[in-house]
Amino acid sequence: MFPERGRSLDAVLSEILRIREKDPSTEDGTILGTMITTPHPISLKVVSMYLSSTLSDPIIFEEAARLEKEVIAALGDLLNGSNIMGTFTSGGSEANVLGAYMLRQVSGKKYIVVPETAHFSFLKAEKLGIVRLKLARVDDRLKVDPESVERLIDDSVGGIVGIAVNTDAGSVDPIYELNRIALEHDLHVYVDAALGGLVLPFMKDLGLCVPSFDFELERVLGMCVDPHKFGLTPPPAGTFLFRENIADIIHFKATYYFEERQYSIVSTRPAWPPVVFWGVINTLGREGFRNLVRRCLGVRDYAVKRLEEEGLEVPMIPETIIVNVQVKNPRKVATFLRKRFKISVGVSPRLSSLRIVIMPHVTEESIERLIDALKFSIKELNDK
Amino acid sequence: MFPERGRSLDAVLSEILRIREKDPSTEDGTILGTMITTPHPISLKVVSMYLSSTLSDPIIFEEAARLEKEVIAALGDLLNGSNIMGTFTSGGSEANVLGAYMLRQVSGKKYIVVPETAHFSFLKAEKLGIVRLKLARVDDRLKVDPESVERLIDDSVGGIVGIAVNTDAGSVDPIYELNRIALEHDLHVYVDAALGGLVLPFMKDLGLCVPSFDFELERVLGMCVDPHKFGLTPPPAGTFLFRENIADIIHFKATYYFEERQYSIVSTRPAWPPVVFWGVINTLGREGFRNLVRRCLGVRDYAVKRLEEEGLEVPMIPETIIVNVQVKNPRKVATFLRKRFKISVGVSPRLSSLRIVIMPHVTEESIERLIDALKFSIKELNDK
């Protein structure tokens, strides 16, 4: 019901406070299965300055629009591109829908090949009627099989999607192989780097082996990267990046605004997400991000070691920051963990596993607490 | 460039502060052409509590998800619906794209009839390939002409769109006529009430004449309402509402999540927008909204009177909260106003007018300042 009369601000606020306390926070160390994390300390300050400012009016909020361009350029630079354009989006789903649309617009063809591990936003794009999907098979590390991709290509196919850090296993598709196939068949590649875009470049900086996955590959036409995942920026903060030569083909006409083009589905975009991210990259620099990635990889290695020491099975050596734990009935265990211990983990039905994402807020202590709870849960559920 | 090394938090924050000061704020009384406004005092407090919480994990953030359901129900109630479901969206554009998709899914047909005054998000839906548009003509008050709508209906048409407060003139389409046409042709209606959804019900409460436009009409199947417009909630805060009997036809599968359905294009949705709006409606109630609408209508009447007293032409008596001022070259005048006086107004090329939206932050003083600046600008531009 829409209430007839209001209550005092204090009364309403304390009710919200009471309600808020029932849900967990990343700071509790109990949220272990999602890709959000504790925002950078600069976040709330910037949000408060820009609370009602929008990027949909780049003429009114000229300086905010300039900062958006600056961070898009910084991401293009980080991802080895030149002349990269783009837009902040509400996250990876909007960007992936735009990526699918981009492949269709550029090729004039309706089908795209996506790995069967692709994020469900591609299913959204298909259900909306933007593209149709051909699902390529993945290997036992859940990386797309280039031969399967190649077999699916025919005259109806307009492009290929690769994932740089998939949701299930945290592994990286062989994008360089997709690039080769695209070259041979005169197609283009869109890379879903929602999570990996701010992890893989720093792993490379650390001297780890990271195969090419970004604009360095000539057929990679567009990518997405989510600052609200590993960029310490609160949601909604995604980006959709593309080579500037296709801007005319993929823009949307936006009447009412002076700058009559948009590249996003969303029209009224808040101004603070790019400004927060601008603050984050200027506070951390590559160096700060490297340290963050190094720490997460350390916690990941600790998690794998400790899980195995406790007799729990880790089905594959993690390539990035996602650790899986094999269990008989992952949904049941995850539900038990949540209800009994208020610990949230992800679930991968494909791997019959629990999925732990080692985001910056995950520590060795939270891993230890999870292990204790997990051992108890498995024992308890088997007993029944 | 992505910087190699970071700088201190203080240094970055003071740079952002300096940059922020160059852009205007609604508090300045200089932003007169957009539908955003100063957020309700509860906003920043709630945002700070929920900064990294998301609605995409309704199992983790169970209470936030419950509040979302509660405000959706409150909106359904306000809009005379029963069994209304819905989702918070990133705003009206995402909702309109979903509305177009809804009409297609329910009818199995590709075309929809939209007024030629429809928001450009319907053009986005068409460019994405979700639907195709047939544009119905509007009368001289920019309300859709029911006869034009009826003439466009054939076997390819799957639904009709009406606008409850259009962007150009702030007028309301005769939705009851669209409902009648839909009944006769066994079609459904989607209502873009992004702005009007939180204005018209309170105008009705005040005893003003507001023709039926909402779920009271049996063929109205879905609507959108933006709390980030007249709901005092910061963007991104839109809603997409629909009758529950079509939930199966329009949902998207969302793997990885326990509750495996979404009704939005966006996947990772911030939790604070519905919680802020929950706070707003519980603080204001219908009574508070009525007072807000009454005050804005008062400022609107003041604006019309004063503009006319000063010899400026108001081309039509405003139906809601948008006031137009006819000028020779609206873009040129608007640009001059912005550059010389830092005052932002909207532009309607269709009416050859400047467009002023009387949002809650607009006062009689800001109208006076605009009139002075406008008189100067017109004189200056005519002299050249």
PDB file of C-alpha atoms in Angstrom, chain A residues 50 53 59-65, chain B residues 18-25 28:
ATOM      1  CA  TYR A  50      27.321  13.767  -7.523  1.00  0.00           C
ATOM      2  CA  SER A  53      24.101  14.541 -11.454  1.00  0.00           C
ATOM      3  CA  ILE A  59      26.304  19.622 -21.731  1.00  0.00           C
ATOM      4  CA  ILE A  60      25.009  20.430 -18.247  1.00  0.00           C
ATOM      5  CA  PHE A  61      27.489  18.146 -16.484  1.00  0.00           C
ATOM      6  CA  GLU A  62      30.345  18.885 -18.830  1.00  0.00           C
ATOM      7  CA  GLU A  63      33.190  18.122 -16.438  1.00  0.00           C
ATOM      8  CA  ALA A  64      31.672  14.817 -15.306  1.00  0.00           C
ATOM      9  CA  ALA A  65      31.296  13.850 -18.965  1.00  0.00           C
TER      10      ALA A  65
ATOM     11  CA  ARG B  18      37.617  21.351  -7.773  1.00  0.00           C
ATOM     12  CA  ILE B  19      36.228  19.591 -10.854  1.00  0.00           C
ATOM     13  CA  ARG B  20      32.809  19.150  -9.245  1.00  0.00           C
ATOM     14  CA  GLU B  21      32.480  22.839  -8.570  1.00  0.00           C
ATOM     15  CA  LYS B  22      32.616  23.642 -12.277  1.00  0.00           C
ATOM     16  CA  ASP B  23      29.372  21.741 -12.970  1.00  0.00           C
ATOM     17  CA  PRO B  24      26.022  23.048 -11.691  1.00  0.00           C
ATOM     18  CA  SER B  25      23.813  21.457  -9.027  1.00  0.00           C
ATOM     19  CA  ASP B  28      21.812  26.366  -7.685  1.00  0.00           C
TER      20      ASP B  28
END
